[in-house]
Tab-separated table of C-alpha atoms in Angstrom:
chain	number	residue	atom	x	y	z
A	121	UNK	CA	59.092	98.044	111.835
A	122	UNK	CA	56.909	95.059	110.682
A	123	UNK	CA	55.571	96.794	107.696
A	124	UNK	CA	59.084	97.891	106.764
A	125	UNK	CA	60.333	94.244	106.936
A	126	UNK	CA	57.393	93.077	104.841
A	127	UNK	CA	58.086	95.543	102.212
A	128	UNK	CA	61.726	94.649	101.934
A	129	UNK	CA	60.905	91.053	101.565
A	130	UNK	CA	58.316	91.689	98.865
A	131	UNK	CA	61.067	93.860	96.813
A	132	UNK	CA	62.982	92.419	94.009
A	133	UNK	CA	66.598	92.290	94.858
A	134	UNK	CA	68.075	92.263	91.445
A	135	UNK	CA	67.990	94.212	88.346
A	136	UNK	CA	68.821	94.377	84.520
A	137	UNK	CA	72.058	96.300	84.650
A	138	UNK	CA	74.799	96.730	87.390
A	139	UNK	CA	73.853	100.448	87.624
A	140	UNK	CA	70.319	99.769	88.373
A	141	UNK	CA	71.111	97.098	90.974
A	142	UNK	CA	73.205	99.346	92.765
A	143	UNK	CA	70.837	102.330	92.812
A	144	UNK	CA	68.341	99.943	94.299
A	145	UNK	CA	70.502	98.939	96.985
A	146	UNK	CA	71.158	102.382	98.061
A	147	UNK	CA	67.679	104.073	97.228
A	148	UNK	CA	65.179	102.092	99.506
A	149	UNK	CA	62.764	104.488	101.014
A	150	UNK	CA	64.158	107.551	99.237
A	151	UNK	CA	61.766	109.892	97.306
A	152	UNK	CA	64.630	110.549	94.746
A	153	UNK	CA	66.829	107.548	93.638
A	154	UNK	CA	70.605	107.716	93.917
A	155	UNK	CA	72.701	108.831	90.890
A	156	UNK	CA	75.448	106.675	89.353
A	157	UNK	CA	78.912	108.519	89.300
A	158	UNK	CA	81.145	105.689	87.976
A	159	UNK	CA	80.656	102.114	87.101
A	160	UNK	CA	83.623	99.590	86.314
A	161	UNK	CA	82.369	96.549	84.633
A	162	UNK	CA	84.733	93.349	84.793
A	163	UNK	CA	83.105	90.400	83.298
A	164	UNK	CA	80.425	89.201	85.652
A	165	UNK	CA	81.264	91.896	88.280
A	166	UNK	CA	81.073	95.537	88.483
A	167	UNK	CA	81.928	98.250	91.191
A	168	UNK	CA	79.205	101.107	91.001
A	169	UNK	CA	79.838	104.483	92.700
A	170	UNK	CA	76.566	106.437	93.476
A	171	UNK	CA	75.706	109.833	95.128
A	172	UNK	CA	72.671	110.714	97.290
A	173	UNK	CA	72.405	107.113	98.173
A	174	UNK	CA	71.531	106.169	101.688
A	175	UNK	CA	71.726	103.021	103.799
A	176	UNK	CA	70.415	102.642	107.392
A	177	UNK	CA	70.204	106.425	107.817
A	178	UNK	CA	73.743	107.243	106.397
A	179	UNK	CA	74.992	108.663	103.226
A	180	UNK	CA	76.741	106.170	100.837
A	181	UNK	CA	80.253	107.407	99.744
A	182	UNK	CA	81.803	103.852	98.701
A	183	UNK	CA	81.086	101.806	95.615
A	184	UNK	CA	78.639	98.794	95.482
A	185	UNK	CA	80.017	95.384	94.335
A	186	UNK	CA	77.526	93.972	92.024
A	187	UNK	CA	77.554	90.648	90.293
A	188	UNK	CA	75.655	89.109	87.278
A	189	UNK	CA	73.551	85.910	87.753
A	190	UNK	CA	71.351	84.213	85.099
A	191	UNK	CA	68.335	86.336	86.616
A	192	UNK	CA	70.163	89.843	86.397
A	193	UNK	CA	72.547	91.995	88.630
A	194	UNK	CA	72.409	91.565	92.265
A	195	UNK	CA	74.293	93.810	94.819
A	196	UNK	CA	76.751	92.033	97.138
A	197	UNK	CA	78.636	94.242	99.291
A	198	UNK	CA	79.600	97.853	100.085
A	199	UNK	CA	83.056	98.208	99.386
A	200	UNK	CA	83.936	100.665	102.229
A	201	UNK	CA	86.481	98.086	103.809
A	202	UNK	CA	89.240	96.120	102.082
A	203	UNK	CA	88.299	92.792	103.578
A	204	UNK	CA	84.868	93.127	102.246
A	205	UNK	CA	86.194	93.252	98.590
A	206	UNK	CA	88.977	90.418	99.326
A	207	UNK	CA	86.283	88.106	100.986
A	208	UNK	CA	85.067	87.429	97.397
A	209	UNK	CA	88.223	86.377	96.330
A	210	UNK	CA	88.147	87.558	92.857
A	211	UNK	CA	92.017	87.988	92.482
A	212	UNK	CA	94.263	91.110	92.648
A	213	UNK	CA	93.992	91.966	88.924
A	214	UNK	CA	90.159	92.168	88.985
A	215	UNK	CA	90.063	93.912	92.322
A	216	UNK	CA	92.367	96.557	90.941
A	217	UNK	CA	90.069	96.915	87.851
A	218	UNK	CA	86.971	97.257	89.878
A	219	UNK	CA	88.480	99.785	92.184
A	220	UNK	CA	90.041	101.993	89.485
A	221	UNK	CA	89.012	105.512	90.005
A	222	UNK	CA	87.001	104.616	92.995
A	223	UNK	CA	87.277	106.110	96.617
A	224	UNK	CA	89.858	103.819	98.463
A	225	UNK	CA	88.307	101.372	100.977
A	226	UNK	CA	89.436	101.491	104.610
A	227	UNK	CA	92.354	98.934	105.159
A	228	UNK	CA	91.010	96.558	107.987
A	229	UNK	CA	93.457	93.759	107.226
A	230	UNK	CA	94.267	91.294	108.258
A	231	UNK	CA	91.003	89.779	107.201
A	232	UNK	CA	89.216	86.800	108.804
A	233	UNK	CA	87.780	84.056	106.663
A	234	UNK	CA	84.378	84.852	105.462
A	235	UNK	CA	82.077	82.563	103.539
A	236	UNK	CA	81.488	83.073	99.996
A	237	UNK	CA	78.976	81.569	97.462
A	238	UNK	CA	79.103	77.769	97.726
A	239	UNK	CA	77.064	74.888	96.384
A	240	UNK	CA	75.447	73.804	93.125
A	241	UNK	CA	74.930	76.954	90.789
A	242	UNK	CA	71.144	76.415	90.444
A	243	UNK	CA	70.694	76.336	94.226
A	244	UNK	CA	72.774	79.414	94.721
A	245	UNK	CA	70.913	81.216	92.104
A	246	UNK	CA	67.488	80.173	93.352
A	247	UNK	CA	68.459	81.080	96.837
A	248	UNK	CA	69.788	84.376	95.893
A	249	UNK	CA	66.343	85.225	94.327
A	250	UNK	CA	64.805	84.560	97.735
A	251	UNK	CA	67.030	86.524	99.882
A	252	UNK	CA	65.896	89.672	101.511
A	253	UNK	CA	68.001	92.852	102.033
A	254	UNK	CA	69.602	95.242	99.687
A	255	UNK	CA	73.126	93.617	99.947
A	256	UNK	CA	73.576	89.730	99.782
A	257	UNK	CA	77.228	88.899	100.349
A	258	UNK	CA	76.981	85.241	100.065
A	259	UNK	CA	74.564	82.175	100.097
A	260	UNK	CA	75.902	78.566	100.787
A	261	UNK	CA	73.851	75.531	99.960
A	262	UNK	CA	74.770	72.053	101.232
A	263	UNK	CA	72.563	69.247	100.665
A	264	UNK	CA	68.913	70.379	101.748
A	265	UNK	CA	70.057	73.195	103.905
A	266	UNK	CA	71.245	76.592	103.066
A	267	UNK	CA	72.132	79.803	104.585
A	268	UNK	CA	72.748	83.428	103.358
A	269	UNK	CA	73.794	86.735	104.806
A	270	UNK	CA	71.942	90.139	104.145
A	271	UNK	CA	72.707	93.668	105.289
A	272	UNK	CA	71.618	97.275	104.468
A	273	UNK	CA	68.221	97.529	106.118
A	274	UNK	CA	69.410	95.953	109.305
A	275	UNK	CA	71.338	92.792	108.966
A	276	UNK	CA	71.173	89.220	109.429
A	277	UNK	CA	71.134	85.676	108.094
A	278	UNK	CA	68.395	83.732	106.485
A	279	UNK	CA	68.196	79.802	106.929
A	280	UNK	CA	66.623	77.614	104.149
A	281	UNK	CA	65.582	74.054	103.784
A	282	UNK	CA	64.643	72.238	100.587
A	283	UNK	CA	61.606	70.419	100.449
A	284	UNK	CA	59.998	68.798	97.730
A	285	UNK	CA	62.654	70.209	95.309
A	286	UNK	CA	61.898	73.739	96.389
A	287	UNK	CA	63.728	76.136	98.848
A	288	UNK	CA	61.596	77.191	101.913
A	289	UNK	CA	62.754	79.811	104.384
A	290	UNK	CA	63.014	78.301	107.912
A	291	UNK	CA	64.387	81.466	109.697
A	292	UNK	CA	65.363	85.009	108.935
A	293	UNK	CA	66.273	87.538	111.558
A	294	UNK	CA	68.668	90.031	112.827
A	295	UNK	CA	72.298	89.205	113.966
A	296	UNK	CA	74.160	85.880	113.435
A	297	UNK	CA	72.724	82.404	114.367
A	298	UNK	CA	74.619	80.307	116.573
A	299	UNK	CA	74.903	76.522	117.319
A	300	UNK	CA	71.973	76.467	119.575
A	301	UNK	CA	69.645	78.197	116.851
A	302	UNK	CA	70.628	75.800	114.076
A	303	UNK	CA	70.734	72.576	116.156
A	304	UNK	CA	66.992	73.501	117.187
A	305	UNK	CA	66.135	73.261	113.371
A	306	UNK	CA	67.966	69.986	112.659
A	307	UNK	CA	70.762	71.435	110.646
A	308	UNK	CA	73.533	68.654	110.241
A	309	UNK	CA	76.633	69.513	112.203
A	310	UNK	CA	78.493	68.704	109.143
A	311	UNK	CA	77.118	72.019	107.639
A	312	UNK	CA	77.955	74.156	110.727
A	313	UNK	CA	81.367	75.296	109.541
A	314	UNK	CA	80.417	75.712	105.835
A	315	UNK	CA	77.650	78.197	106.902
A	316	UNK	CA	80.168	80.117	108.960
A	317	UNK	CA	78.351	79.599	112.323
A	318	UNK	CA	80.156	81.886	114.684
A	319	UNK	CA	80.442	79.528	117.727
A	320	UNK	CA	80.813	76.217	115.817
A	321	UNK	CA	84.315	74.542	116.737
A	322	UNK	CA	85.766	74.910	113.147
A	323	UNK	CA	89.266	74.239	111.993
């Protein structure tokens, strides 16, 4: 498993077009890359439907949500559930345009509150370039600390700290980090709820 994780970290997680970014997300480890069947582009967002794609050993039949950043297009989420789309809070009009002609997602509402990109734009983009994983739903930067979620080849969270003006990886592992984890690294309590720590007392 270790060589695979190293390879995932080394791989670039963005591309020049939304189609290429979606193919990258669902073609890891495949001899033949996935094929684009449909792409709905709405401003900085796109939903891309592929065939022959795989993720964690399963065939992918739902579109991939992709977003454009200054460095290129990056895959955010697999849109097999309604709440995954709604968590990005793009608005009903954009949601409808993105999903036009696409397979309908499973309706798992009511949706619970999920973090979305937050913090200075320059920090969010710098962190997104560092994040591992085929899919990166969000990163949140607050002061000198940041956290992001990834999934698609396993799944988990990555914790970063800014030192000397650069973001450095503190920890990245499978599953969600709890209060005991981030307290041990010295993350301020004021940031726990911003990062969506599952056992923090948030209101």
